[in-house]
PDB file of C-alpha atoms in Angstrom:
ATOM      1  CA  UNK A   3       0.024  -0.016  -0.097  1.00  0.00           C
ATOM      2  CA  UNK A   4       1.066   3.630  -0.186  1.00  0.00           C
ATOM      3  CA  UNK A   5       2.901   5.404   2.432  1.00  0.00           C
ATOM      4  CA  UNK A   6       2.021   8.484   4.498  1.00  0.00           C
ATOM      5  CA  UNK A   7       4.188  10.103   6.922  1.00  0.00           C
ATOM      6  CA  UNK A   8       3.729  12.493   9.824  1.00  0.00           C
ATOM      7  CA  UNK A   9       6.258  14.495  11.537  1.00  0.00           C
ATOM      8  CA  UNK A  10       6.763  14.837  14.428  1.00  0.00           C
ATOM      9  CA  UNK A  11       5.416  11.585  15.969  1.00  0.00           C
ATOM     10  CA  UNK A  12       5.060  13.389  19.334  1.00  0.00           C
ATOM     11  CA  UNK A  13       5.431  17.005  20.636  1.00  0.00           C
ATOM     12  CA  UNK A  14       5.384  18.627  23.986  1.00  0.00           C
ATOM     13  CA  UNK A  15       4.909  22.309  24.004  1.00  0.00           C
ATOM     14  CA  UNK A  16       4.116  25.092  26.494  1.00  0.00           C
ATOM     15  CA  UNK A  17       0.674  26.607  26.545  1.00  0.00           C
ATOM     16  CA  UNK A  18       0.624  29.626  24.163  1.00  0.00           C
ATOM     17  CA  UNK A  19       3.141  28.543  21.739  1.00  0.00           C
ATOM     18  CA  UNK A  20       2.459  27.119  18.109  1.00  0.00           C
ATOM     19  CA  UNK A  21       3.100  23.646  16.677  1.00  0.00           C
ATOM     20  CA  UNK A  22       3.287  22.643  13.204  1.00  0.00           C
ATOM     21  CA  UNK A  23       2.558  18.941  12.002  1.00  0.00           C
ATOM     22  CA  UNK A  24       3.506  17.770   8.566  1.00  0.00           C
ATOM     23  CA  UNK A  25       1.747  15.053   6.718  1.00  0.00           C
ATOM     24  CA  UNK A  26       3.630  13.578   3.635  1.00  0.00           C
ATOM     25  CA  UNK A  27       2.507  11.213   0.888  1.00  0.00           C
ATOM     26  CA  UNK A  28       5.711   9.491   0.023  1.00  0.00           C
ATOM     27  CA  UNK A  29       4.960   7.557  -3.005  1.00  0.00           C
ATOM     28  CA  UNK A  30       1.944   9.164  -4.554  1.00  0.00           C
ATOM     29  CA  UNK A  31       0.485  12.783  -5.148  1.00  0.00           C
ATOM     30  CA  UNK A  32      -2.579  13.621  -3.033  1.00  0.00           C
ATOM     31  CA  UNK A  33      -4.430  16.553  -4.098  1.00  0.00           C
ATOM     32  CA  UNK A  34      -6.568  16.014  -1.070  1.00  0.00           C
ATOM     33  CA  UNK A  35      -5.469  15.301   2.490  1.00  0.00           C
ATOM     34  CA  UNK A  36      -7.512  15.099   5.459  1.00  0.00           C
ATOM     35  CA  UNK A  37      -6.741  16.182   9.160  1.00  0.00           C
ATOM     36  CA  UNK A  38      -8.373  14.367  11.855  1.00  0.00           C
ATOM     37  CA  UNK A  39      -8.340  14.706  15.936  1.00  0.00           C
ATOM     38  CA  UNK A  40      -8.746  11.771  18.229  1.00  0.00           C
ATOM     39  CA  UNK A  41      -9.056  12.406  21.943  1.00  0.00           C
ATOM     40  CA  UNK A  42      -8.447   9.279  24.316  1.00  0.00           C
ATOM     41  CA  UNK A  43     -10.915   6.488  23.831  1.00  0.00           C
ATOM     42  CA  UNK A  44     -12.939   8.452  21.214  1.00  0.00           C
ATOM     43  CA  UNK A  45     -13.408   8.230  17.632  1.00  0.00           C
ATOM     44  CA  UNK A  46     -11.492  10.000  14.883  1.00  0.00           C
ATOM     45  CA  UNK A  47     -13.299  13.414  14.255  1.00  0.00           C
ATOM     46  CA  UNK A  48     -12.639  15.076  10.970  1.00  0.00           C
ATOM     47  CA  UNK A  49     -11.332  18.550  11.393  1.00  0.00           C
ATOM     48  CA  UNK A  50     -10.729  19.670   7.775  1.00  0.00           C
ATOM     49  CA  UNK A  51     -10.191  18.755   4.193  1.00  0.00           C
ATOM     50  CA  UNK A  52      -6.867  20.176   2.730  1.00  0.00           C
ATOM     51  CA  UNK A  53      -6.885  20.764  -0.956  1.00  0.00           C
ATOM     52  CA  UNK A  54      -3.687  21.390  -2.927  1.00  0.00           C
ATOM     53  CA  UNK A  55      -3.435  24.887  -4.082  1.00  0.00           C
ATOM     54  CA  UNK A  56      -6.491  26.128  -2.432  1.00  0.00           C
ATOM     55  CA  UNK A  57      -8.005  26.868   1.164  1.00  0.00           C
ATOM     56  CA  UNK A  58      -8.884  24.181   3.273  1.00  0.00           C
ATOM     57  CA  UNK A  59     -12.382  23.438   4.154  1.00  0.00           C
ATOM     58  CA  UNK A  60     -13.162  22.979   7.842  1.00  0.00           C
ATOM     59  CA  UNK A  61     -15.805  21.078   9.407  1.00  0.00           C
ATOM     60  CA  UNK A  62     -18.431  22.849  11.804  1.00  0.00           C
ATOM     61  CA  UNK A  63     -17.062  23.794  15.000  1.00  0.00           C
ATOM     62  CA  UNK A  64     -13.185  23.847  14.077  1.00  0.00           C
ATOM     63  CA  UNK A  65     -11.578  27.159  14.292  1.00  0.00           C
ATOM     64  CA  UNK A  66      -9.803  27.925  11.059  1.00  0.00           C
ATOM     65  CA  UNK A  67      -7.750  30.716  12.916  1.00  0.00           C
ATOM     66  CA  UNK A  68      -6.594  28.399  15.387  1.00  0.00           C
ATOM     67  CA  UNK A  69      -5.895  25.130  13.186  1.00  0.00           C
ATOM     68  CA  UNK A  70      -4.016  26.798  10.040  1.00  0.00           C
ATOM     69  CA  UNK A  71      -3.829  24.341   7.219  1.00  0.00           C
ATOM     70  CA  UNK A  72      -1.491  24.736   4.283  1.00  0.00           C
ATOM     71  CA  UNK A  73      -1.344  22.203   1.428  1.00  0.00           C
ATOM     72  CA  UNK A  74       1.543  23.738  -0.706  1.00  0.00           C
ATOM     73  CA  UNK A  75       2.300  20.819  -2.804  1.00  0.00           C
ATOM     74  CA  UNK A  76       0.910  17.435  -3.874  1.00  0.00           C
ATOM     75  CA  UNK A  77       2.808  15.508  -1.474  1.00  0.00           C
ATOM     76  CA  UNK A  78       2.706  17.843   1.683  1.00  0.00           C
ATOM     77  CA  UNK A  79       0.007  19.183   3.972  1.00  0.00           C
ATOM     78  CA  UNK A  80       0.697  20.994   7.244  1.00  0.00           C
ATOM     79  CA  UNK A  81      -1.374  21.673  10.317  1.00  0.00           C
ATOM     80  CA  UNK A  82      -0.387  24.457  12.551  1.00  0.00           C
ATOM     81  CA  UNK A  83      -2.017  24.550  16.025  1.00  0.00           C
ATOM     82  CA  UNK A  84      -1.467  28.315  16.945  1.00  0.00           C
ATOM     83  CA  UNK A  85      -1.579  29.434  20.580  1.00  0.00           C
ATOM     84  CA  UNK A  86      -1.904  25.985  21.839  1.00  0.00           C
ATOM     85  CA  UNK A  87      -3.662  25.355  25.218  1.00  0.00           C
ATOM     86  CA  UNK A  88      -4.017  22.229  27.353  1.00  0.00           C
ATOM     87  CA  UNK A  89      -7.341  21.203  25.821  1.00  0.00           C
ATOM     88  CA  UNK A  90      -5.784  20.986  22.263  1.00  0.00           C
ATOM     89  CA  UNK A  91      -3.826  18.106  23.654  1.00  0.00           C
ATOM     90  CA  UNK A  92      -4.836  15.217  21.459  1.00  0.00           C
ATOM     91  CA  UNK A  93      -3.559  12.586  18.756  1.00  0.00           C
ATOM     92  CA  UNK A  94      -3.744  14.351  15.448  1.00  0.00           C
ATOM     93  CA  UNK A  95      -3.752  11.913  12.284  1.00  0.00           C
ATOM     94  CA  UNK A  96      -3.786  12.906   8.730  1.00  0.00           C
ATOM     95  CA  UNK A  97      -4.774  10.905   5.620  1.00  0.00           C
ATOM     96  CA  UNK A  98      -3.969  11.226   2.017  1.00  0.00           C
ATOM     97  CA  UNK A  99      -6.307  10.439  -0.586  1.00  0.00           C
ATOM     98  CA  UNK A 100      -4.942   8.661  -3.708  1.00  0.00           C
ATOM     99  CA  UNK A 101      -8.079   7.988  -5.702  1.00  0.00           C
ATOM    100  CA  UNK A 102     -11.635   7.890  -5.065  1.00  0.00           C
ATOM    101  CA  UNK A 103     -12.418   5.823  -1.986  1.00  0.00           C
ATOM    102  CA  UNK A 104      -8.865   5.157  -1.227  1.00  0.00           C
ATOM    103  CA  UNK A 105      -7.214   6.979   1.590  1.00  0.00           C
ATOM    104  CA  UNK A 106      -4.131   6.289   3.365  1.00  0.00           C
ATOM    105  CA  UNK A 107      -3.435   7.278   7.249  1.00  0.00           C
ATOM    106  CA  UNK A 108      -0.383   8.785   8.598  1.00  0.00           C
ATOM    107  CA  UNK A 109       0.892   7.262  11.878  1.00  0.00           C
ATOM    108  CA  UNK A 110      -0.388  10.161  13.806  1.00  0.00           C
ATOM    109  CA  UNK A 111       1.155  12.873  16.036  1.00  0.00           C
ATOM    110  CA  UNK A 112       0.668  13.121  19.875  1.00  0.00           C
ATOM    111  CA  UNK A 113       0.313  16.568  20.976  1.00  0.00           C
ATOM    112  CA  UNK A 114       0.639  17.482  24.627  1.00  0.00           C
ATOM    113  CA  UNK A 115       0.469  21.142  25.657  1.00  0.00           C
ATOM    114  CA  UNK A 116       1.603  21.883  29.214  1.00  0.00           C
TER     115      UNK A 116
ATOM    116  CA  UNK B  25     -25.079  16.193   8.464  1.00  0.00           C
ATOM    117  CA  UNK B  26     -23.661  12.909   8.046  1.00  0.00           C
ATOM    118  CA  UNK B  27     -23.710  10.379  10.767  1.00  0.00           C
ATOM    119  CA  UNK B  28     -22.387   6.913  11.469  1.00  0.00           C
ATOM    120  CA  UNK B  29     -23.600   5.134  14.704  1.00  0.00           C
ATOM    121  CA  UNK B  30     -21.842   2.016  15.992  1.00  0.00           C
ATOM    122  CA  UNK B  31     -22.793  -0.535  18.500  1.00  0.00           C
ATOM    123  CA  UNK B  32     -21.726  -2.024  21.070  1.00  0.00           C
ATOM    124  CA  UNK B  33     -19.236   0.414  22.301  1.00  0.00           C
ATOM    125  CA  UNK B  34     -17.633  -2.504  24.225  1.00  0.00           C
ATOM    126  CA  UNK B  35     -17.590  -6.248  23.272  1.00  0.00           C
ATOM    127  CA  UNK B  36     -15.919  -9.093  25.310  1.00  0.00           C
ATOM    128  CA  UNK B  37     -16.060 -12.576  23.709  1.00  0.00           C
ATOM    129  CA  UNK B  38     -14.523 -15.830  24.674  1.00  0.00           C
ATOM    130  CA  UNK B  39     -11.535 -16.949  22.335  1.00  0.00           C
ATOM    131  CA  UNK B  40     -12.906 -18.961  19.486  1.00  0.00           C
ATOM    132  CA  UNK B  41     -16.431 -17.269  19.555  1.00  0.00           C
ATOM    133  CA  UNK B  42     -17.779 -15.049  16.944  1.00  0.00           C
ATOM    134  CA  UNK B  43     -17.959 -11.233  17.339  1.00  0.00           C
ATOM    135  CA  UNK B  44     -20.430  -8.852  15.566  1.00  0.00           C
ATOM    136  CA  UNK B  45     -20.368  -4.996  15.297  1.00  0.00           C
ATOM    137  CA  UNK B  46     -23.005  -3.137  13.739  1.00  0.00           C
ATOM    138  CA  UNK B  47     -23.529   0.206  12.183  1.00  0.00           C
ATOM    139  CA  UNK B  48     -25.931   2.474  10.644  1.00  0.00           C
ATOM    140  CA  UNK B  49     -25.347   5.465   8.264  1.00  0.00           C
ATOM    141  CA  UNK B  50     -27.330   8.407   7.555  1.00  0.00           C
ATOM    142  CA  UNK B  51     -26.170   9.600   4.192  1.00  0.00           C
ATOM    143  CA  UNK B  52     -27.924   7.661   1.561  1.00  0.00           C
ATOM    144  CA  UNK B  53     -25.395   8.859  -1.116  1.00  0.00           C
ATOM    145  CA  UNK B  54     -22.613   6.888   0.798  1.00  0.00           C
ATOM    146  CA  UNK B  55     -21.360   4.044  -1.451  1.00  0.00           C
ATOM    147  CA  UNK B  56     -18.283   2.779   0.384  1.00  0.00           C
ATOM    148  CA  UNK B  57     -17.886   1.539   3.717  1.00  0.00           C
ATOM    149  CA  UNK B  58     -14.553   0.425   5.353  1.00  0.00           C
ATOM    150  CA  UNK B  59     -13.712  -0.988   8.507  1.00  0.00           C
ATOM    151  CA  UNK B  60     -10.614  -0.083  10.522  1.00  0.00           C
ATOM    152  CA  UNK B  61      -8.686  -1.780  13.426  1.00  0.00           C
ATOM    153  CA  UNK B  62      -6.816   0.575  15.585  1.00  0.00           C
ATOM    154  CA  UNK B  63      -4.281  -0.534  18.198  1.00  0.00           C
ATOM    155  CA  UNK B  64      -3.329   1.912  21.123  1.00  0.00           C
ATOM    156  CA  UNK B  65      -1.545   4.853  19.898  1.00  0.00           C
ATOM    157  CA  UNK B  66      -1.444   3.655  16.248  1.00  0.00           C
ATOM    158  CA  UNK B  67      -3.016   4.744  12.880  1.00  0.00           C
ATOM    159  CA  UNK B  68      -6.323   2.945  11.855  1.00  0.00           C
ATOM    160  CA  UNK B  69      -5.718   0.032   9.640  1.00  0.00           C
ATOM    161  CA  UNK B  70      -7.937  -1.034   7.010  1.00  0.00           C
ATOM    162  CA  UNK B  71      -9.106  -4.626   7.399  1.00  0.00           C
ATOM    163  CA  UNK B  72     -12.117  -5.039   5.131  1.00  0.00           C
ATOM    164  CA  UNK B  73     -14.314  -2.746   2.973  1.00  0.00           C
ATOM    165  CA  UNK B  74     -17.605  -3.079   0.958  1.00  0.00           C
ATOM    166  CA  UNK B  75     -19.076  -1.105  -1.825  1.00  0.00           C
ATOM    167  CA  UNK B  76     -22.761  -0.270  -2.150  1.00  0.00           C
ATOM    168  CA  UNK B  77     -23.292  -2.628  -4.994  1.00  0.00           C
ATOM    169  CA  UNK B  78     -22.286  -5.830  -3.051  1.00  0.00           C
ATOM    170  CA  UNK B  79     -24.309  -7.215  -0.152  1.00  0.00           C
ATOM    171  CA  UNK B  80     -21.760  -9.315   1.465  1.00  0.00           C
ATOM    172  CA  UNK B  81     -17.861  -9.712   1.342  1.00  0.00           C
ATOM    173  CA  UNK B  82     -15.540 -12.221   3.069  1.00  0.00           C
ATOM    174  CA  UNK B  83     -11.877 -12.347   3.901  1.00  0.00           C
ATOM    175  CA  UNK B  84     -10.686 -15.370   5.798  1.00  0.00           C
ATOM    176  CA  UNK B  85     -12.169 -14.975   9.403  1.00  0.00           C
ATOM    177  CA  UNK B  86     -13.707 -11.559   8.673  1.00  0.00           C
ATOM    178  CA  UNK B  87     -16.782 -10.791   6.653  1.00  0.00           C
ATOM    179  CA  UNK B  88     -18.820  -7.576   6.393  1.00  0.00           C
ATOM    180  CA  UNK B  89     -22.478  -7.460   5.325  1.00  0.00           C
ATOM    181  CA  UNK B  90     -24.367  -4.356   3.842  1.00  0.00           C
ATOM    182  CA  UNK B  91     -28.155  -3.604   3.672  1.00  0.00           C
ATOM    183  CA  UNK B  92     -28.328  -0.473   1.684  1.00  0.00           C
ATOM    184  CA  UNK B  93     -32.300  -0.211   1.988  1.00  0.00           C
ATOM    185  CA  UNK B  94     -31.934  -0.205   5.653  1.00  0.00           C
ATOM    186  CA  UNK B  95     -28.464   1.624   5.778  1.00  0.00           C
ATOM    187  CA  UNK B  96     -27.048  -1.044   8.002  1.00  0.00           C
ATOM    188  CA  UNK B  97     -23.531  -2.793   7.854  1.00  0.00           C
ATOM    189  CA  UNK B  98     -22.138  -5.296  10.116  1.00  0.00           C
ATOM    190  CA  UNK B  99     -18.581  -6.593  10.716  1.00  0.00           C
ATOM    191  CA  UNK B 100     -18.306 -10.409  11.775  1.00  0.00           C
ATOM    192  CA  UNK B 101     -15.210 -11.864  13.119  1.00  0.00           C
ATOM    193  CA  UNK B 102     -15.468 -15.719  13.374  1.00  0.00           C
ATOM    194  CA  UNK B 103     -12.896 -17.901  15.385  1.00  0.00           C
ATOM    195  CA  UNK B 104     -11.603 -14.961  17.305  1.00  0.00           C
ATOM    196  CA  UNK B 105      -8.195 -14.928  18.577  1.00  0.00           C
ATOM    197  CA  UNK B 106      -6.310 -12.836  21.133  1.00  0.00           C
ATOM    198  CA  UNK B 107      -4.707 -10.618  18.443  1.00  0.00           C
ATOM    199  CA  UNK B 108      -8.011  -9.444  17.430  1.00  0.00           C
ATOM    200  CA  UNK B 109      -8.408  -7.322  20.686  1.00  0.00           C
ATOM    201  CA  UNK B 110      -8.511  -3.600  19.329  1.00  0.00           C
ATOM    202  CA  UNK B 111     -10.687  -0.885  18.824  1.00  0.00           C
ATOM    203  CA  UNK B 112     -12.815  -1.412  15.646  1.00  0.00           C
ATOM    204  CA  UNK B 113     -14.244   1.468  13.794  1.00  0.00           C
ATOM    205  CA  UNK B 114     -16.907   1.370  10.896  1.00  0.00           C
ATOM    206  CA  UNK B 115     -16.837   4.226   8.345  1.00  0.00           C
ATOM    207  CA  UNK B 116     -18.806   5.657   5.547  1.00  0.00           C
ATOM    208  CA  UNK B 117     -17.526   7.683   2.622  1.00  0.00           C
ATOM    209  CA  UNK B 118     -19.669  10.645   2.163  1.00  0.00           C
ATOM    210  CA  UNK B 119     -20.395  12.208  -1.189  1.00  0.00           C
ATOM    211  CA  UNK B 120     -17.603  14.440  -0.677  1.00  0.00           C
ATOM    212  CA  UNK B 121     -15.070  11.760  -0.132  1.00  0.00           C
ATOM    213  CA  UNK B 122     -15.086  12.431   3.566  1.00  0.00           C
ATOM    214  CA  UNK B 123     -14.711   9.474   5.779  1.00  0.00           C
ATOM    215  CA  UNK B 124     -17.307   9.573   8.555  1.00  0.00           C
ATOM    216  CA  UNK B 125     -16.229   7.246  11.367  1.00  0.00           C
ATOM    217  CA  UNK B 126     -18.540   5.419  13.903  1.00  0.00           C
ATOM    218  CA  UNK B 127     -17.820   5.881  17.649  1.00  0.00           C
ATOM    219  CA  UNK B 128     -15.816   2.868  17.881  1.00  0.00           C
ATOM    220  CA  UNK B 129     -16.178  -0.700  19.621  1.00  0.00           C
ATOM    221  CA  UNK B 130     -13.423  -1.903  22.064  1.00  0.00           C
ATOM    222  CA  UNK B 131     -13.284  -5.762  21.487  1.00  0.00           C
ATOM    223  CA  UNK B 132     -11.558  -8.017  24.108  1.00  0.00           C
ATOM    224  CA  UNK B 133     -10.874 -11.644  23.709  1.00  0.00           C
ATOM    225  CA  UNK B 134     -11.118 -13.517  26.832  1.00  0.00           C
ATOM    226  CA  UNK B 135      -8.491 -16.401  26.879  1.00  0.00           C
TER     227      UNK B 135
END
């Protein structure tokens, strides 16, 4: 199967700082990537759809100014959590779409905000 | 909006017995239904999927059924083994190619 990587795999930061998470499709081009957030013992919740060369589409209730998404190339999407607070601590997972009904997940990034 | 409901939230079965997880979806335009297995701290792994033009699909000990009229689909695991213990998510692809996940089922296999 296709490979999607995420970096970093985990990060600890102080409250008020910003954190950038990268999602890369290593062996295919992805015009669309998705960002999910997963709290402990909960399901994956779609945050936004990242489209190469255009603005991301955010799900209802997700603050676009807090979760900045940039999809600058066909293999890279970034999620920046701005002014992070402890309640932003979560497991963030991206997925990359290769073709219709075919998405591949990254390994996830565990964010802990102190 | 689109919604996927999943039951039960937890399931404990004796090793060797069968496990069944059920889901319903709301978007009648959904046409693809994957099932994922997730171990703690790891990414979801696709274990089986089914498309809306098929009623049943089987892969060794795992099978999935789909009732498009009722908007129900189910995962069946037979001859369960300890390594089947994990959290399982059903999902439905919306018309916008977004994956809508169910709430998850924590499956425990008792030795």
